[in-house]
Amino acid sequence: MNITVIGAGNMGSAFVKQLTLAGHQVTVTARDVAKADTVAAAHPGAKAVSPELAANQAEVVIIATAYDDAVNALRSIGDLQGKVVIDITNPLTSDFMGLTIGHETSAAEEIVKAVPGVDVVKAFNTVFAQVLAEGGDFGDGRKVTVFIAGDSEQSKDKARAVAESMGFVTVDAGGLKNARYLEPLAGLNIYLGYGAGFGTHIAPTWMRDA
């Protein structure tokens, strides 16, 4: 697919790495174009562009910024009609140990309110950047789960294809409102990784005896 990654930080660069390895056509953009250039240069096949050109050819847009920057980032890249936006953000407090919104809404739903008509799928928000950068295979048949929530089955199918192309397994988490559950799950994962000392090579999954 043609995929645009917004953000050149740890998550953005990890996406660019894994997406190019998976054979996608990858464009990366950021407020600091020099950072986007650096990320693209490190991953042959990727290219960096200024924000206003970033959405032109994209089928899928991955918003790999902080939640507080997501709306402005999406507004900066042009027409998003017909494109699937994968929202990986979590509405974290400044110390990363809590959420700023929840129960009756989610980061994903707030983005949709702020950018009307955007087709948002929640995914990858429970995956640490360190895990994404190294790939979704933990060995011994264990693969990291990407939970996918959205209101369009076709859009979730695209997000699923992106995740599975990079070696992850996926779980359909229902409609976009279920991002209200996925974001607290990410909060727990962050606490376990940093607060409880588990480290960042961890990921939540779901098991069933069947």
PDB file of C-alpha atoms in Angstrom:
ATOM      1  CA  MET A   1       0.000   0.000   0.000  1.00  0.00           C
ATOM      2  CA  ASN A   2       0.885   3.669  -0.177  1.00  0.00           C
ATOM      3  CA  ILE A   3       1.176   4.660   3.483  1.00  0.00           C
ATOM      4  CA  THR A   4       1.947   8.029   5.045  1.00  0.00           C
ATOM      5  CA  VAL A   5       3.373   8.186   8.561  1.00  0.00           C
ATOM      6  CA  ILE A   6       2.885  11.462  10.428  1.00  0.00           C
ATOM      7  CA  GLY A   7       5.578  11.796  13.048  1.00  0.00           C
ATOM      8  CA  ALA A   8       9.334  11.229  13.147  1.00  0.00           C
ATOM      9  CA  GLY A   9       9.730  10.228  16.772  1.00  0.00           C
ATOM     10  CA  ASN A  10      10.201   6.736  18.198  1.00  0.00           C
ATOM     11  CA  MET A  11       6.863   5.381  16.973  1.00  0.00           C
ATOM     12  CA  GLY A  12       7.019   7.131  13.617  1.00  0.00           C
ATOM     13  CA  SER A  13      10.511   5.898  12.837  1.00  0.00           C
ATOM     14  CA  ALA A  14       9.583   2.369  13.972  1.00  0.00           C
ATOM     15  CA  PHE A  15       6.616   2.368  11.605  1.00  0.00           C
ATOM     16  CA  VAL A  16       8.757   3.596   8.718  1.00  0.00           C
ATOM     17  CA  LYS A  17      11.270   0.820   9.410  1.00  0.00           C
ATOM     18  CA  GLN A  18       8.752  -2.012   9.558  1.00  0.00           C
ATOM     19  CA  LEU A  19       6.528  -0.763   6.736  1.00  0.00           C
ATOM     20  CA  THR A  20       9.432  -0.423   4.314  1.00  0.00           C
ATOM     21  CA  LEU A  21      10.686  -3.881   5.288  1.00  0.00           C
ATOM     22  CA  ALA A  22       7.177  -5.189   4.549  1.00  0.00           C
ATOM     23  CA  GLY A  23       7.322  -3.746   1.039  1.00  0.00           C
ATOM     24  CA  HIS A  24       4.948  -0.786   1.353  1.00  0.00           C
ATOM     25  CA  GLN A  25       5.453   2.564  -0.348  1.00  0.00           C
ATOM     26  CA  VAL A  26       6.148   4.771   2.661  1.00  0.00           C
ATOM     27  CA  THR A  27       6.079   8.534   3.043  1.00  0.00           C
ATOM     28  CA  VAL A  28       6.995  10.228   6.310  1.00  0.00           C
ATOM     29  CA  THR A  29       6.239  13.784   7.362  1.00  0.00           C
ATOM     30  CA  ALA A  30       6.610  15.859  10.515  1.00  0.00           C
ATOM     31  CA  ARG A  31       6.478  19.445  11.720  1.00  0.00           C
ATOM     32  CA  ASP A  32      10.267  19.344  11.652  1.00  0.00           C
ATOM     33  CA  VAL A  33      10.940  18.315   8.064  1.00  0.00           C
ATOM     34  CA  ALA A  34      14.614  17.736   8.871  1.00  0.00           C
ATOM     35  CA  LYS A  35      13.625  14.990  11.306  1.00  0.00           C
ATOM     36  CA  ALA A  36      11.445  13.388   8.646  1.00  0.00           C
ATOM     37  CA  ASP A  37      14.392  13.557   6.235  1.00  0.00           C
ATOM     38  CA  THR A  38      16.610  11.794   8.777  1.00  0.00           C
ATOM     39  CA  VAL A  39      14.090   8.995   9.320  1.00  0.00           C
ATOM     40  CA  ALA A  40      13.556   8.487   5.601  1.00  0.00           C
ATOM     41  CA  ALA A  41      17.289   8.429   4.920  1.00  0.00           C
ATOM     42  CA  ALA A  42      17.733   5.649   7.482  1.00  0.00           C
ATOM     43  CA  HIS A  43      15.233   3.381   5.711  1.00  0.00           C
ATOM     44  CA  PRO A  44      15.826   2.897   1.986  1.00  0.00           C
ATOM     45  CA  GLY A  45      12.619   3.137   0.004  1.00  0.00           C
ATOM     46  CA  ALA A  46      10.981   5.673   2.312  1.00  0.00           C
ATOM     47  CA  LYS A  47      10.701   9.303   1.348  1.00  0.00           C
ATOM     48  CA  ALA A  48      10.129  12.458   3.359  1.00  0.00           C
ATOM     49  CA  VAL A  49       7.769  15.227   2.261  1.00  0.00           C
ATOM     50  CA  SER A  50       6.417  18.448   3.699  1.00  0.00           C
ATOM     51  CA  PRO A  51       3.085  18.092   5.522  1.00  0.00           C
ATOM     52  CA  GLU A  52       0.972  19.744   2.834  1.00  0.00           C
ATOM     53  CA  LEU A  53       2.000  17.049   0.316  1.00  0.00           C
ATOM     54  CA  ALA A  54       1.877  14.073   2.673  1.00  0.00           C
ATOM     55  CA  ALA A  55      -1.641  12.805   1.998  1.00  0.00           C
ATOM     56  CA  ASN A  56      -1.603  13.102  -1.786  1.00  0.00           C
ATOM     57  CA  GLN A  57      -0.916   9.475  -2.714  1.00  0.00           C
ATOM     58  CA  ALA A  58      -1.714   7.763   0.566  1.00  0.00           C
ATOM     59  CA  GLU A  59      -4.266   5.003   0.993  1.00  0.00           C
ATOM     60  CA  VAL A  60      -3.526   4.800   4.711  1.00  0.00           C
ATOM     61  CA  VAL A  61      -2.327   7.542   7.061  1.00  0.00           C
ATOM     62  CA  ILE A  62      -0.786   6.604  10.407  1.00  0.00           C
ATOM     63  CA  ILE A  63      -0.922   9.347  13.022  1.00  0.00           C
ATOM     64  CA  ALA A  64       2.191   8.662  15.091  1.00  0.00           C
ATOM     65  CA  THR A  65       2.224  11.844  17.153  1.00  0.00           C
ATOM     66  CA  ALA A  66       1.230  12.623  20.712  1.00  0.00           C
ATOM     67  CA  TYR A  67      -2.539  12.841  21.151  1.00  0.00           C
ATOM     68  CA  ASP A  68      -2.370  16.584  21.811  1.00  0.00           C
ATOM     69  CA  ASP A  69      -0.721  17.103  18.403  1.00  0.00           C
ATOM     70  CA  ALA A  70      -2.891  14.714  16.402  1.00  0.00           C
ATOM     71  CA  VAL A  71      -5.678  17.022  15.245  1.00  0.00           C
ATOM     72  CA  ASN A  72      -3.372  19.776  14.015  1.00  0.00           C
ATOM     73  CA  ALA A  73      -1.172  17.185  12.331  1.00  0.00           C
ATOM     74  CA  LEU A  74      -4.105  15.705  10.446  1.00  0.00           C
ATOM     75  CA  ARG A  75      -5.376  19.131   9.441  1.00  0.00           C
ATOM     76  CA  SER A  76      -1.939  20.005   8.058  1.00  0.00           C
ATOM     77  CA  ILE A  77      -1.658  17.233   5.470  1.00  0.00           C
ATOM     78  CA  GLY A  78      -4.496  18.038   3.091  1.00  0.00           C
ATOM     79  CA  ASP A  79      -7.537  16.137   1.898  1.00  0.00           C
ATOM     80  CA  LEU A  80      -8.189  12.933   3.853  1.00  0.00           C
ATOM     81  CA  GLN A  81     -11.341  11.882   2.023  1.00  0.00           C
ATOM     82  CA  GLY A  82     -11.205   8.208   1.033  1.00  0.00           C
ATOM     83  CA  LYS A  83      -8.162   7.522   3.200  1.00  0.00           C
ATOM     84  CA  VAL A  84      -7.979   5.339   6.300  1.00  0.00           C
ATOM     85  CA  VAL A  85      -6.429   7.064   9.312  1.00  0.00           C
ATOM     86  CA  ILE A  86      -4.887   4.731  11.881  1.00  0.00           C
ATOM     87  CA  ASP A  87      -4.869   6.451  15.262  1.00  0.00           C
ATOM     88  CA  ILE A  88      -2.203   5.057  17.592  1.00  0.00           C
ATOM     89  CA  THR A  89      -2.432   7.822  20.198  1.00  0.00           C
ATOM     90  CA  ASN A  90      -3.236   7.639  23.900  1.00  0.00           C
ATOM     91  CA  PRO A  91      -4.470  10.667  25.897  1.00  0.00           C
ATOM     92  CA  LEU A  92      -1.729  10.492  28.511  1.00  0.00           C
ATOM     93  CA  THR A  93      -1.035  12.798  31.426  1.00  0.00           C
ATOM     94  CA  SER A  94       2.306  14.594  31.533  1.00  0.00           C
ATOM     95  CA  ASP A  95       3.867  11.838  33.652  1.00  0.00           C
ATOM     96  CA  PHE A  96       2.515   9.116  31.314  1.00  0.00           C
ATOM     97  CA  MET A  97       0.913   7.325  34.275  1.00  0.00           C
ATOM     98  CA  GLY A  98      -2.714   8.323  33.648  1.00  0.00           C
ATOM     99  CA  LEU A  99      -5.283   9.284  31.025  1.00  0.00           C
ATOM    100  CA  THR A 100      -6.759  12.737  30.528  1.00  0.00           C
ATOM    101  CA  ILE A 101     -10.071  11.536  29.063  1.00  0.00           C
ATOM    102  CA  GLY A 102     -12.101   8.335  29.142  1.00  0.00           C
ATOM    103  CA  HIS A 103     -15.316   6.564  30.142  1.00  0.00           C
ATOM    104  CA  GLU A 104     -17.597   8.603  27.833  1.00  0.00           C
ATOM    105  CA  THR A 105     -15.164   9.293  24.996  1.00  0.00           C
ATOM    106  CA  SER A 106     -11.691   8.434  23.720  1.00  0.00           C
ATOM    107  CA  ALA A 107      -8.806  10.025  21.882  1.00  0.00           C
ATOM    108  CA  ALA A 108     -10.000   8.384  18.666  1.00  0.00           C
ATOM    109  CA  GLU A 109     -13.544   9.708  19.032  1.00  0.00           C
ATOM    110  CA  GLU A 110     -12.313  13.198  19.866  1.00  0.00           C
ATOM    111  CA  ILE A 111     -10.172  13.212  16.732  1.00  0.00           C
ATOM    112  CA  VAL A 112     -13.227  12.316  14.641  1.00  0.00           C
ATOM    113  CA  LYS A 113     -15.174  15.182  16.236  1.00  0.00           C
ATOM    114  CA  ALA A 114     -12.385  17.637  15.515  1.00  0.00           C
ATOM    115  CA  VAL A 115     -11.754  16.486  11.922  1.00  0.00           C
ATOM    116  CA  PRO A 116     -15.240  15.734  10.550  1.00  0.00           C
ATOM    117  CA  GLY A 117     -15.442  13.064   7.870  1.00  0.00           C
ATOM    118  CA  VAL A 118     -12.103  11.480   8.730  1.00  0.00           C
ATOM    119  CA  ASP A 119     -12.187   7.670   8.669  1.00  0.00           C
ATOM    120  CA  VAL A 120     -10.418   6.669  11.890  1.00  0.00           C
ATOM    121  CA  VAL A 121      -9.381   3.196  13.022  1.00  0.00           C
ATOM    122  CA  LYS A 122      -7.822   2.710  16.454  1.00  0.00           C
ATOM    123  CA  ALA A 123      -4.826   0.366  16.367  1.00  0.00           C
ATOM    124  CA  PHE A 124      -1.250  -0.101  17.632  1.00  0.00           C
ATOM    125  CA  ASN A 125      -1.877   2.053  20.723  1.00  0.00           C
ATOM    126  CA  THR A 126      -0.974  -0.873  23.001  1.00  0.00           C
ATOM    127  CA  VAL A 127       2.368  -1.528  21.256  1.00  0.00           C
ATOM    128  CA  PHE A 128       5.553   0.012  22.639  1.00  0.00           C
ATOM    129  CA  ALA A 129       7.837   1.736  20.146  1.00  0.00           C
ATOM    130  CA  GLN A 130      10.617  -0.648  21.126  1.00  0.00           C
ATOM    131  CA  VAL A 131       8.439  -3.650  20.250  1.00  0.00           C
ATOM    132  CA  LEU A 132       7.334  -2.095  16.965  1.00  0.00           C
ATOM    133  CA  ALA A 133      10.922  -1.302  15.985  1.00  0.00           C
ATOM    134  CA  GLU A 134      12.048  -4.895  16.571  1.00  0.00           C
ATOM    135  CA  GLY A 135       8.995  -6.541  15.033  1.00  0.00           C
ATOM    136  CA  GLY A 136       5.965  -8.369  16.308  1.00  0.00           C
ATOM    137  CA  ASP A 137       7.481 -11.829  16.646  1.00  0.00           C
ATOM    138  CA  PHE A 138       8.594 -12.709  20.201  1.00  0.00           C
ATOM    139  CA  GLY A 139       9.717 -16.183  19.129  1.00  0.00           C
ATOM    140  CA  ASP A 140       8.415 -19.639  20.034  1.00  0.00           C
ATOM    141  CA  GLY A 141       5.242 -18.925  18.082  1.00  0.00           C
ATOM    142  CA  ARG A 142       4.401 -15.865  20.149  1.00  0.00           C
ATOM    143  CA  LYS A 143       3.319 -12.826  18.161  1.00  0.00           C
ATOM    144  CA  VAL A 144       2.318  -9.418  19.490  1.00  0.00           C
ATOM    145  CA  THR A 145      -1.373  -8.560  19.206  1.00  0.00           C
ATOM    146  CA  VAL A 146      -2.688  -5.409  17.563  1.00  0.00           C
ATOM    147  CA  PHE A 147      -6.234  -4.586  18.666  1.00  0.00           C
ATOM    148  CA  ILE A 148      -8.303  -2.869  15.974  1.00  0.00           C
ATOM    149  CA  ALA A 149     -11.429  -0.802  16.627  1.00  0.00           C
ATOM    150  CA  GLY A 150     -13.407   1.101  14.011  1.00  0.00           C
ATOM    151  CA  ASP A 151     -16.832   1.688  12.537  1.00  0.00           C
ATOM    152  CA  SER A 152     -15.967   0.636   8.964  1.00  0.00           C
ATOM    153  CA  GLU A 153     -15.257  -3.025   8.278  1.00  0.00           C
ATOM    154  CA  GLN A 154     -13.372  -2.138   5.089  1.00  0.00           C
ATOM    155  CA  SER A 155     -11.164   0.310   6.981  1.00  0.00           C
ATOM    156  CA  LYS A 156     -10.481  -2.230   9.715  1.00  0.00           C
ATOM    157  CA  ASP A 157      -9.543  -4.724   6.995  1.00  0.00           C
ATOM    158  CA  LYS A 158      -6.907  -2.273   5.718  1.00  0.00           C
ATOM    159  CA  ALA A 159      -5.542  -1.716   9.207  1.00  0.00           C
ATOM    160  CA  ARG A 160      -5.466  -5.485   9.714  1.00  0.00           C
ATOM    161  CA  ALA A 161      -3.565  -5.956   6.458  1.00  0.00           C
ATOM    162  CA  VAL A 162      -1.014  -3.343   7.522  1.00  0.00           C
ATOM    163  CA  ALA A 163      -0.484  -4.972  10.915  1.00  0.00           C
ATOM    164  CA  GLU A 164      -0.251  -8.518   9.597  1.00  0.00           C
ATOM    165  CA  SER A 165       2.161  -7.481   6.835  1.00  0.00           C
ATOM    166  CA  MET A 166       4.559  -6.446   9.605  1.00  0.00           C
ATOM    167  CA  GLY A 167       4.243  -9.767  11.421  1.00  0.00           C
ATOM    168  CA  PHE A 168       1.640  -8.919  14.072  1.00  0.00           C
ATOM    169  CA  VAL A 169      -1.554 -10.821  14.829  1.00  0.00           C
ATOM    170  CA  THR A 170      -4.786  -8.884  15.115  1.00  0.00           C
ATOM    171  CA  VAL A 171      -7.950  -8.896  17.183  1.00  0.00           C
ATOM    172  CA  ASP A 172     -11.131  -7.168  16.027  1.00  0.00           C
ATOM    173  CA  ALA A 173     -12.081  -4.974  18.982  1.00  0.00           C
ATOM    174  CA  GLY A 174     -15.408  -3.798  17.598  1.00  0.00           C
ATOM    175  CA  GLY A 175     -16.569  -0.259  16.931  1.00  0.00           C
ATOM    176  CA  LEU A 176     -14.566   2.907  17.414  1.00  0.00           C
ATOM    177  CA  LYS A 177     -16.183   3.594  20.786  1.00  0.00           C
ATOM    178  CA  ASN A 178     -14.255   0.595  22.104  1.00  0.00           C
ATOM    179  CA  ALA A 179     -11.150   2.759  21.888  1.00  0.00           C
ATOM    180  CA  ARG A 180     -12.413   3.774  25.348  1.00  0.00           C
ATOM    181  CA  TYR A 181     -11.241   0.340  26.508  1.00  0.00           C
ATOM    182  CA  LEU A 182      -8.087   0.098  24.392  1.00  0.00           C
ATOM    183  CA  GLU A 183      -6.646   3.370  25.670  1.00  0.00           C
ATOM    184  CA  PRO A 184      -6.817   2.335  29.346  1.00  0.00           C
ATOM    185  CA  LEU A 185      -5.295  -1.021  28.321  1.00  0.00           C
ATOM    186  CA  ALA A 186      -2.387   0.936  26.890  1.00  0.00           C
ATOM    187  CA  GLY A 187      -2.185   2.869  30.146  1.00  0.00           C
ATOM    188  CA  LEU A 188      -1.848  -0.391  32.066  1.00  0.00           C
ATOM    189  CA  ASN A 189       0.826  -1.569  29.644  1.00  0.00           C
ATOM    190  CA  ILE A 190       2.764   1.662  30.169  1.00  0.00           C
ATOM    191  CA  TYR A 191       2.497   1.303  33.937  1.00  0.00           C
ATOM    192  CA  LEU A 192       3.716  -2.302  33.811  1.00  0.00           C
ATOM    193  CA  GLY A 193       6.564  -1.358  31.489  1.00  0.00           C
ATOM    194  CA  TYR A 194       7.819   1.684  33.357  1.00  0.00           C
ATOM    195  CA  GLY A 195       6.087   1.897  36.721  1.00  0.00           C
ATOM    196  CA  ALA A 196       6.342  -1.798  37.647  1.00  0.00           C
ATOM    197  CA  GLY A 197       9.697  -2.367  35.991  1.00  0.00           C
ATOM    198  CA  PHE A 198       8.649  -4.971  33.421  1.00  0.00           C
ATOM    199  CA  GLY A 199      10.521  -3.112  30.689  1.00  0.00           C
ATOM    200  CA  THR A 200       9.302  -2.214  27.230  1.00  0.00           C
ATOM    201  CA  HIS A 201       9.576  -5.604  25.526  1.00  0.00           C
ATOM    202  CA  ILE A 202       6.052  -6.520  26.607  1.00  0.00           C
ATOM    203  CA  ALA A 203       2.611  -6.408  25.027  1.00  0.00           C
ATOM    204  CA  PRO A 204      -0.961  -7.275  26.047  1.00  0.00           C
ATOM    205  CA  THR A 205      -2.760 -10.110  24.298  1.00  0.00           C
ATOM    206  CA  TRP A 206      -5.953 -12.176  24.652  1.00  0.00           C
ATOM    207  CA  MET A 207      -5.992 -15.908  25.239  1.00  0.00           C
ATOM    208  CA  ARG A 208      -8.817 -18.367  24.741  1.00  0.00           C
ATOM    209  CA  ASP A 209      -9.080 -22.030  25.525  1.00  0.00           C
ATOM    210  CA  ALA A 210     -10.562 -23.188  22.240  1.00  0.00           C
TER     211      ALA A 210
END
